[in-house]
Amino acid sequence: GQQVMQIPQYQHVQEGEDFTTYCNSSTTLSNIQWYKQRPGGHPVFLIQLVKSGEVKKQKRLTFQFGEAKKNSSLHITATQTTDVGTYFCAGKARLTGGGNKLTFGTGTQLKVEL
Amino acid sequence: DAGVIQSPRHEVTEMGQEVTLRCKPISGHNSLFWYRQTMMRGLELLIYFNNNVPIDDSGMPEDRFSAKMPNASFSTLKIQPSEPRDSAVYFCASSPTGGISGANVLTFGAGSRLTVL
């Protein structure tokens, strides 16, 4: 079945440093979504990318979808303590046709120290 | 909008007992999903429904797990009998029905934390 891996699994940074998490799918995706889960909370949607090579920005966050639509990345510039949490990518395999099945990545847990 | 509502938020039970988790999706959302989250296995899709019909239950671990959606505003996930390895956070999520190429955004509930002793 479809597998979605993320690296790194954990990342500790000093406040102000940059952070990047990478997402790789075993199959070609029709789109990719990113979610953030705060400690003790539930995943919350951040953004969706659909087009090959697409890049989207949300303030300090930059999201990219690979040309082959099998990988994606999330980059945070100048991290803040409010960025703490686990970041998940979630993809829908291109060949599944209709339906709404998303496979979540393994997640990257970010800790930000003052 | 109250969002996706799950109950109970926390449940502690003994091995062998029946557990029922409940979910009320966002009104108007046609798709409902049950996920399980553990440290070891991450977020796993157990089952999802479109228009109250189960579409994919390949993630349901074994026959001890069952899910129903009797109407558009209510779903249950039942574990009978429960085992310690079922301890996890169970999330319900809903979304508008996805199209052929796209997938709509999931809105998650707060989760039900299950501990089986």
XYZ file of N, CA and C in Angstrom:
693
model
N 0.808 -1.197 0.000
C 0.000 0.000 0.000
C 0.845 1.251 0.000
N 0.177 2.374 -0.163
C 0.880 3.648 -0.205
C 1.555 3.937 1.120
N 2.813 4.414 1.048
C 3.540 4.808 2.246
C 4.036 6.236 2.084
N 3.945 7.000 3.160
C 4.405 8.385 3.142
C 5.355 8.569 4.320
N 6.605 8.859 4.014
C 7.631 8.998 5.047
C 8.041 10.456 5.167
N 8.374 10.846 6.396
C 8.862 12.197 6.629
C 10.192 12.135 7.354
N 11.067 13.056 7.028
C 12.322 13.216 7.750
C 12.564 14.704 7.983
N 13.184 15.040 9.135
C 13.551 14.119 10.198
C 12.339 13.748 11.063
N 12.526 12.816 11.957
C 11.448 12.437 12.861
C 11.304 13.481 13.962
N 12.443 13.995 14.424
C 12.464 15.029 15.461
C 13.443 16.130 15.048
N 13.162 17.337 15.500
C 14.077 18.445 15.264
C 13.983 19.425 16.428
N 15.152 19.689 17.037
C 15.233 20.723 18.067
C 15.980 21.899 17.472
N 15.432 23.086 17.578
C 16.093 24.286 17.072
C 16.066 25.362 18.137
N 16.958 26.326 17.972
C 16.923 27.527 18.797
C 15.954 28.498 18.129
N 15.255 29.240 18.939
C 14.336 30.227 18.375
C 15.102 31.136 17.409
N 14.515 31.365 16.245
C 15.171 32.188 15.241
C 15.845 31.382 14.138
N 16.112 30.116 14.408
C 16.700 29.256 13.388
C 15.629 28.791 12.406
N 16.073 28.361 11.239
C 15.141 27.833 10.247
C 14.912 26.342 10.477
N 13.823 25.842 9.890
C 13.447 24.433 10.037
C 12.848 23.930 8.727
N 13.209 22.707 8.360
C 12.632 22.101 7.159
C 12.280 20.644 7.427
N 11.112 20.235 6.978
C 10.716 18.832 7.024
C 10.410 18.371 5.603
N 10.795 17.134 5.318
C 10.656 16.587 3.973
C 9.695 15.406 3.989
N 8.892 15.316 2.963
C 7.848 14.301 2.856
C 8.042 13.546 1.547
N 8.072 12.215 1.616
C 8.267 11.394 0.421
C 7.231 10.288 0.354
N 6.582 10.196 -0.815
C 5.548 9.189 -1.017
C 6.061 8.059 -1.903
N 5.577 6.857 -1.636
C 5.969 5.707 -2.461
C 5.219 5.698 -3.792
N 4.154 6.506 -3.892
C 3.379 6.559 -5.121
C 3.159 8.010 -5.532
N 2.833 8.226 -6.777
C 2.547 9.574 -7.268
C 1.253 10.074 -6.648
N 1.272 11.328 -6.250
C 0.133 11.906 -5.548
C -0.666 12.834 -6.457
N -1.965 12.908 -6.211
C -2.790 13.884 -6.926
C -2.703 15.237 -6.230
N -2.497 15.219 -4.933
C -2.312 16.461 -4.202
C -1.673 16.130 -2.860
N -1.230 17.151 -2.153
C -0.673 16.943 -0.836
C -1.172 18.032 0.101
N -1.441 17.644 1.315
C -1.877 18.576 2.337
C -0.878 18.546 3.491
N -0.826 19.641 4.229
C 0.006 19.715 5.423
C -0.871 20.076 6.620
N -0.593 19.404 7.724
C -1.322 19.624 8.964
C -0.318 19.863 10.100
N -0.774 20.607 11.114
C 0.038 20.827 12.303
C -0.739 20.338 13.521
N -0.048 19.607 14.392
C -0.661 19.125 15.619
C 0.139 19.644 16.800
N -0.490 20.499 17.599
C 0.163 20.987 18.806
C 0.178 19.872 19.851
N 1.121 19.919 20.786
C 1.171 18.887 21.837
C -0.164 18.760 22.551
N -0.683 17.540 22.603
C -1.966 17.296 23.261
C -3.176 17.670 22.428
N -2.950 18.138 21.219
C -4.053 18.602 20.378
C -4.362 17.655 19.236
N -5.073 18.176 18.263
C -5.444 17.386 17.107
C -4.879 18.042 15.852
N -4.729 17.271 14.769
C -4.194 17.862 13.535
C -5.097 18.965 13.007
N -4.453 20.042 12.574
C -5.168 21.181 12.012
C -4.597 21.468 10.631
N -5.477 21.622 9.668
C -5.076 21.841 8.280
C -4.299 23.145 8.125
N -3.204 23.076 7.344
C -2.433 24.278 7.036
C -2.622 24.697 5.583
N -2.417 23.751 4.648
C -2.412 24.131 3.236
C -2.541 22.893 2.355
N -2.954 23.108 1.110
C -3.010 22.037 0.122
C -2.286 22.484 -1.134
N -1.494 21.571 -1.707
C -0.809 21.809 -2.968
C -1.309 20.790 -3.978
N -1.527 21.251 -5.208
C -2.116 20.381 -6.223
C -1.230 20.251 -7.465
N -0.590 21.339 -7.845
C 0.150 21.344 -9.112
C 1.599 20.921 -8.933
N 2.119 20.257 -9.944
C 3.525 19.862 -9.967
C 4.413 21.097 -9.832
N 5.372 21.066 -8.896
C 6.294 22.178 -8.724
C 5.708 23.377 -7.994
N 4.503 23.238 -7.486
C 3.825 24.373 -6.848
C 4.543 24.800 -5.566
N 4.598 26.100 -5.344
C 5.159 26.671 -4.120
C 4.130 27.646 -3.546
N 3.852 27.498 -2.251
C 2.926 28.409 -1.584
C 3.566 28.905 -0.298
N 3.234 30.125 0.065
C 3.783 30.708 1.294
C 2.658 31.168 2.204
N 2.884 30.960 3.517
C 2.015 31.489 4.550
C 2.938 32.144 5.575
N 3.093 33.452 5.482
C 3.964 34.191 6.392
C 5.360 33.565 6.398
N 5.770 32.958 7.491
C 7.127 32.386 7.574
C 7.196 30.954 7.059
N 6.077 30.393 6.617
C 6.046 29.005 6.158
C 6.022 28.964 4.633
N 6.894 28.110 4.067
C 6.937 27.908 2.618
C 6.747 26.432 2.328
N 5.782 26.124 1.474
C 5.436 24.760 1.122
C 5.761 24.540 -0.349
N 6.302 23.351 -0.641
C 6.657 23.045 -2.015
C 6.207 21.639 -2.367
N 5.712 21.471 -3.595
C 5.309 20.166 -4.123
C 6.283 19.808 -5.238
N 6.841 18.621 -5.188
C 7.857 18.232 -6.149
C 7.337 18.115 -7.574
N 8.270 18.202 -8.512
C 7.903 18.136 -9.931
C 7.235 16.806 -10.279
N 7.705 15.736 -9.668
C 7.154 14.408 -9.938
C 5.935 14.103 -9.072
N 5.552 15.038 -8.232
C 4.396 14.883 -7.334
C 4.531 13.639 -6.451
N 5.751 13.389 -6.001
C 5.983 12.296 -5.057
C 6.638 12.800 -3.779
N 6.974 14.078 -3.738
C 7.597 14.609 -2.528
C 7.177 16.053 -2.299
N 7.366 16.476 -1.066
C 6.978 17.823 -0.676
C 7.862 18.265 0.492
N 7.889 19.552 0.724
C 8.658 20.068 1.857
C 7.941 21.241 2.487
N 8.229 21.426 3.761
C 7.737 22.571 4.523
C 8.947 23.234 5.161
N 9.115 24.514 4.913
C 10.238 25.267 5.462
C 9.697 26.401 6.320
N 10.205 26.507 7.539
C 9.827 27.608 8.421
C 11.049 28.496 8.613
N 10.882 29.761 8.320
C 11.966 30.735 8.497
C 11.861 31.366 9.881
N 13.003 31.459 10.546
C 13.066 32.124 11.849
C 11.993 31.593 12.804
N 12.173 30.355 13.247
C 11.169 29.705 14.090
C 10.882 30.502 15.358
N 9.649 30.333 15.822
C 9.205 30.926 17.071
C 8.651 29.821 17.960
N 8.510 30.113 19.238
C 8.005 29.079 20.156
C 6.603 28.634 19.786
N 5.857 29.484 19.101
C 4.505 29.113 18.669
C 4.509 28.077 17.550
N 5.689 27.814 16.965
C 5.780 26.815 15.893
C 5.903 25.392 16.429
N 6.050 25.253 17.734
C 6.195 23.927 18.351
C 5.004 23.041 18.000
N 5.314 21.786 17.647
C 4.266 20.823 17.330
C 4.786 19.778 16.371
N 3.899 18.944 15.915
C 4.242 17.917 14.933
C 3.596 18.273 13.611
N 4.400 18.251 12.564
C 3.938 18.616 11.230
C 3.775 17.344 10.392
N 2.598 17.173 9.841
C 2.273 16.006 9.029
C 1.980 16.429 7.595
N 2.512 15.675 6.650
C 2.015 15.782 5.295
C 0.986 14.661 5.119
N 0.091 14.852 4.170
C -0.937 13.850 3.906
C -1.237 13.891 2.421
N -1.186 12.726 1.786
C -1.358 12.701 0.351
C -2.424 11.743 -0.107
N -3.002 12.095 -1.233
C -3.961 11.205 -1.882
C -3.282 10.631 -3.119
N -3.227 9.307 -3.196
C -2.603 8.662 -4.335
C -3.369 8.983 -5.605
N -2.619 9.250 -6.697
C -3.248 9.693 -7.950
C -4.146 8.643 -8.556
N -3.837 7.369 -8.348
C -4.561 6.313 -9.033
C -5.751 5.781 -8.265
N -6.096 6.404 -7.165
C -7.224 5.889 -6.396
C -8.558 6.387 -6.917
N -8.501 7.266 -7.913
C -9.750 7.719 -8.512
C -10.552 8.565 -7.562
N -11.846 8.336 -7.551
C -12.692 9.131 -6.673
C -12.493 8.764 -5.228
N -13.120 9.478 -4.370
C -12.961 9.191 -2.954
C -12.039 10.192 -2.315
N -11.849 10.025 -1.028
C -11.220 11.075 -0.262
C -10.177 10.525 0.692
N -9.527 9.414 0.331
C -8.629 8.746 1.252
C -7.270 9.417 1.263
N -6.894 9.937 2.430
C -5.590 10.551 2.626
C -4.714 9.638 3.461
N -3.470 9.498 3.055
C -2.491 8.763 3.857
C -1.566 9.778 4.504
N -1.489 9.719 5.831
C -0.663 10.672 6.553
C 0.782 10.200 6.628
N 1.698 11.163 6.576
C 3.095 10.867 6.773
C 3.396 10.549 8.219
N 4.632 10.182 8.456
C 5.059 9.769 9.807
C 5.224 10.954 10.751
N 5.272 12.160 10.217
C 5.323 13.352 11.055
C 6.726 13.771 11.449
N 6.918 15.072 11.628
C 8.160 15.619 12.174
C 7.802 16.461 13.387
N 8.384 16.091 14.522
C 8.116 16.819 15.758
C 9.150 17.926 15.913
N 8.663 19.148 16.010
C 9.533 20.314 16.145
C 9.484 20.864 17.562
N 10.659 21.042 18.147
C 10.764 21.725 19.436
C 11.629 22.957 19.246
N 11.186 24.045 19.825
C 11.888 25.317 19.700
C 12.309 25.778 21.077
N 13.595 26.014 21.248
C 14.125 26.442 22.546
C 14.513 27.913 22.491
N 14.276 28.592 23.620
C 14.609 30.018 23.692
C 16.110 30.211 23.806
N -20.306 27.204 14.115
C -20.155 25.767 13.883
C -19.344 25.160 15.014
N -19.854 24.076 15.615
C -19.181 23.485 16.764
C -18.027 22.601 16.360
N -17.839 22.355 15.098
C -16.766 21.489 14.677
C -17.141 20.028 14.828
N -16.154 19.152 14.711
C -16.361 17.722 14.876
C -16.351 17.414 16.373
N -17.372 16.751 16.830
C -17.512 16.494 18.264
C -17.324 15.015 18.546
N -16.399 14.719 19.445
C -16.133 13.334 19.825
C -16.401 13.129 21.304
N -16.848 11.918 21.616
C -16.999 11.546 23.028
C -16.765 10.058 23.196
N -16.261 9.625 24.346
C -15.761 10.475 25.415
C -14.393 11.040 25.076
N -13.920 12.020 25.798
C -12.588 12.557 25.570
C -11.521 11.626 26.139
N -11.859 11.008 27.234
C -10.939 10.065 27.865
C -11.734 8.843 28.322
N -11.122 7.674 28.124
C -11.757 6.451 28.617
C -10.681 5.514 29.115
N -10.891 5.036 30.326
C -10.009 4.023 30.891
C -10.860 2.796 31.166
N -10.454 1.664 30.642
C -11.248 0.458 30.793
C -10.328 -0.738 31.008
N -10.920 -1.831 31.340
C -10.133 -3.046 31.561
C -10.209 -3.962 30.353
N -9.167 -4.697 30.173
C -9.096 -5.638 29.065
C -10.344 -6.521 29.042
N -10.891 -6.697 27.839
C -12.069 -7.533 27.673
C -13.370 -6.761 27.641
N -13.341 -5.512 28.076
C -14.553 -4.700 28.077
C -14.825 -4.137 26.684
N -16.087 -3.830 26.453
C -16.486 -3.192 25.201
C -16.293 -1.697 25.310
N -15.780 -1.103 24.231
C -15.570 0.342 24.181
C -16.326 0.897 22.978
N -17.053 1.966 23.187
C -17.742 2.637 22.088
C -17.349 4.097 22.052
N -16.804 4.520 20.936
C -16.428 5.913 20.722
C -17.420 6.530 19.752
N -17.726 7.795 19.988
C -18.781 8.446 19.219
C -18.278 9.698 18.518
N -18.911 10.001 17.403
C -18.486 11.163 16.616
C -19.681 11.817 15.946
N -19.710 13.139 16.025
C -20.700 13.927 15.282
C -19.923 14.798 14.312
N -20.066 14.550 13.004
C -19.300 15.346 12.036
C -19.899 16.730 11.853
N -19.196 17.554 11.118
C -19.696 18.882 10.789
C -20.896 18.737 9.838
N -21.936 19.471 10.118
C -23.136 19.405 9.291
C -22.804 19.767 7.845
N -23.263 18.920 6.920
C -23.015 19.173 5.505
C -21.805 18.459 4.952
N -20.950 17.937 5.836
C -19.797 17.153 5.385
C -20.255 15.738 5.041
N -19.836 15.274 3.857
C -20.305 13.976 3.382
C -19.358 12.824 3.708
N -18.123 13.146 4.067
C -17.123 12.098 4.342
C -16.750 12.119 5.814
N -16.616 10.920 6.379
C -16.229 10.801 7.790
C -15.135 9.750 7.902
N -14.153 10.063 8.718
C -12.968 9.219 8.847
C -12.708 8.909 10.312
N -12.240 7.686 10.551
C -11.720 7.320 11.877
C -10.225 7.024 11.740
N -9.424 7.743 12.526
C -7.976 7.533 12.580
C -7.582 7.103 13.988
N -6.487 6.362 14.048
C -5.914 5.985 15.337
C -4.487 6.516 15.367
N -4.094 7.103 16.500
C -2.742 7.645 16.616
C -2.023 7.024 17.806
N -0.852 6.471 17.541
C 0.032 5.948 18.576
C 1.448 6.420 18.283
N 2.294 6.369 19.285
C 3.685 6.762 19.091
C 4.365 5.847 18.072
N 4.043 4.564 18.162
C 4.741 3.588 17.320
C 4.282 3.632 15.863
N 3.002 3.836 15.635
C 2.450 3.680 14.290
C 1.944 4.983 13.679
N 2.016 6.073 14.447
C 1.589 7.354 13.894
C 0.087 7.412 13.682
N -0.328 8.171 12.671
C -1.750 8.336 12.344
C -2.147 7.284 11.310
N -3.024 6.390 11.701
C -3.465 5.322 10.808
C -4.946 5.513 10.478
N -5.287 5.438 9.208
C -6.694 5.479 8.809
C -7.310 4.104 9.070
N -8.375 4.091 9.851
C -9.045 2.830 10.151
C -10.145 2.552 9.135
N -10.992 3.551 8.907
C -12.132 3.381 8.012
C -12.626 4.753 7.614
N -13.234 4.844 6.403
C -13.916 6.088 6.096
C -15.225 5.819 5.355
N -16.134 6.751 5.525
C -17.488 6.679 4.983
C -17.705 7.841 4.013
N -18.414 7.572 2.948
C -18.960 8.622 2.087
C -20.477 8.484 2.103
N -21.168 9.572 2.425
C -22.642 9.533 2.465
C -23.148 8.343 3.288
N -22.524 8.135 4.415
C -22.909 7.126 5.412
C -22.544 5.702 5.009
N -21.942 5.520 3.858
C -21.595 4.182 3.381
C -20.103 3.934 3.593
N -19.720 2.807 4.222
C -18.290 2.530 4.390
C -17.633 2.286 3.039
N -16.561 3.039 2.767
C -15.888 2.949 1.474
C -14.631 2.092 1.563
N -13.870 2.299 2.620
C -12.591 1.590 2.755
C -12.372 1.274 4.230
N -12.427 0.003 4.563
C -12.191 -0.406 5.953
C -10.939 -1.256 6.055
N -10.056 -1.122 5.091
C -8.850 -1.956 5.067
C -7.920 -1.674 6.236
N -8.098 -0.542 6.892
C -7.252 -0.210 8.023
C -7.762 -0.716 9.355
N -8.931 -1.280 9.379
C -9.475 -1.826 10.627
C -8.626 -3.008 11.037
N -8.058 -2.979 12.250
C -7.056 -3.969 12.644
C -7.550 -5.407 12.602
N -8.711 -5.657 13.094
C -9.209 -7.032 13.156
C -10.695 -7.005 13.490
N -11.258 -8.189 13.591
C -12.710 -8.283 13.768
C -13.206 -7.673 15.063
N -12.319 -7.390 15.968
C -12.751 -6.791 17.236
C -13.199 -5.342 17.037
N -12.811 -4.765 15.904
C -13.158 -3.384 15.607
C -14.335 -3.348 14.629
N -15.281 -2.462 14.899
C -16.378 -2.256 13.956
C -16.787 -0.791 14.000
N -17.270 -0.277 12.879
C -17.704 1.113 12.800
C -19.024 1.183 12.063
N -19.857 2.111 12.501
C -21.149 2.301 11.864
C -21.401 3.789 11.680
N -22.224 4.081 10.700
C -22.680 5.463 10.496
C -24.160 5.386 10.130
N -25.030 5.308 11.111
C -26.463 5.121 10.858
C -27.123 6.317 10.174
N -26.547 7.495 10.333
C -27.080 8.685 9.657
C -25.953 9.699 9.464
N -26.282 10.775 8.790
C -25.254 11.746 8.395
C -24.648 12.510 9.565
N -25.241 12.406 10.730
C -24.766 13.214 11.847
C -24.190 12.394 12.993
N -23.933 11.101 12.760
C -23.479 10.282 13.880
C -22.719 9.048 13.395
N -21.614 8.764 14.077
C -20.857 7.548 13.776
C -20.308 6.983 15.069
N -20.131 5.677 15.104
C -19.521 5.020 16.260
C -18.398 4.108 15.807
N -17.417 3.989 16.678
C -16.330 3.021 16.519
C -16.351 2.151 17.760
N -16.506 0.857 17.562
C -16.648 -0.049 18.690
C -15.502 -1.044 18.709
N -15.011 -1.309 19.898
C -13.975 -2.316 20.096
C -14.498 -3.321 21.104
N -14.588 -4.573 20.685
C -15.125 -5.611 21.547
C -14.521 -6.961 21.202
N -13.776 -7.582 22.101
C -13.334 -7.062 23.386
C -12.075 -6.212 23.252
N -11.897 -5.280 24.143
C -10.720 -4.407 24.074
C -9.486 -5.115 24.636
N -8.309 -4.700 24.148
C -7.032 -5.238 24.593
C -6.083 -4.071 24.886
N -5.077 -4.287 25.730
C -4.144 -3.200 26.066
C -3.497 -2.564 24.835
N -3.259 -3.336 23.775
C -2.619 -2.776 22.576
C -3.544 -1.853 21.789
N -4.800 -1.789 22.208
C -5.730 -0.847 21.570
C -5.594 0.559 22.154
N -4.810 0.696 23.204
C -4.627 2.012 23.823
C -4.032 2.982 22.810
N -4.702 4.115 22.632
C -4.310 5.077 21.599
C -5.236 6.274 21.707
N -4.963 7.273 20.873
C -5.923 8.360 20.687
C -6.651 8.091 19.372
N -7.958 8.096 19.442
C -8.779 7.842 18.266
C -9.389 9.169 17.816
N -9.097 9.532 16.583
C -9.618 10.779 16.025
C -10.706 10.480 15.002
N -11.719 11.294 15.041
C -12.722 11.326 14.001
C -12.490 12.613 13.208
N -12.669 12.547 11.904
C -12.520 13.729 11.060
C -13.615 13.708 10.006
N -14.005 14.883 9.545
C -14.986 14.936 8.472
C -14.528 15.927 7.404
N -15.089 15.773 6.214
C -14.769 16.693 5.128
C -15.904 16.679 4.120
N -15.970 17.719 3.280
C -16.879 17.645 2.144
C -16.391 16.521 1.233
N -17.230 15.944 0.437
C -16.821 14.843 -0.426
C -15.798 15.310 -1.442
N -14.718 14.567 -1.578
C -13.656 14.913 -2.507
C -14.040 14.571 -3.933
N -13.498 15.305 -4.862
C -13.708 15.011 -6.268
C -12.754 13.945 -6.764
N -12.723 13.729 -8.063
C -11.904 12.655 -8.609
C -10.423 12.920 -8.382
N -9.986 14.147 -8.613
C -8.553 14.430 -8.524
C -8.164 15.092 -7.220
N -9.102 15.724 -6.583
C -8.742 16.454 -5.379
C -9.145 15.717 -4.132
N -8.713 16.190 -3.032
C -9.141 15.654 -1.739
C -9.440 16.855 -0.872
N -10.577 16.859 -0.272
C -10.937 18.003 0.533
C -10.280 17.971 1.899
N -10.308 19.114 2.535
C -9.633 19.299 3.808
C -10.345 18.528 4.907
N -9.571 17.898 5.765
C -10.131 17.204 6.915
C -10.191 18.139 8.111
N -11.325 18.111 8.807
C -11.448 18.781 10.089
C -11.521 17.698 11.161
N -10.566 17.725 12.062
C -10.481 16.688 13.086
C -11.230 17.100 14.345
N -11.760 16.096 15.043
C -12.263 16.303 16.388
C -11.105 16.333 17.366
N -11.432 16.563 18.622
C -10.404 16.678 19.655
C -9.804 15.332 20.040
N -10.454 14.250 19.639
C -9.918 12.919 19.906
C -10.473 12.287 21.162
N -10.417 10.964 21.185
C -10.784 10.178 22.368
C -9.549 9.383 22.783
N -9.059 9.669 23.970
C -7.864 8.958 24.455
C -8.312 7.711 25.210
N -7.961 6.564 24.668
C -8.379 5.282 25.238
C -7.198 4.598 25.913
N -7.411 4.185 27.146
C -6.422 3.395 27.871
C -7.077 2.090 28.289
N -6.500 0.979 27.841
C -7.014 -0.340 28.198
C -6.008 -1.002 29.137
N -6.450 -1.266 30.347
C -5.546 -1.824 31.375
C -5.509 -3.350 31.320
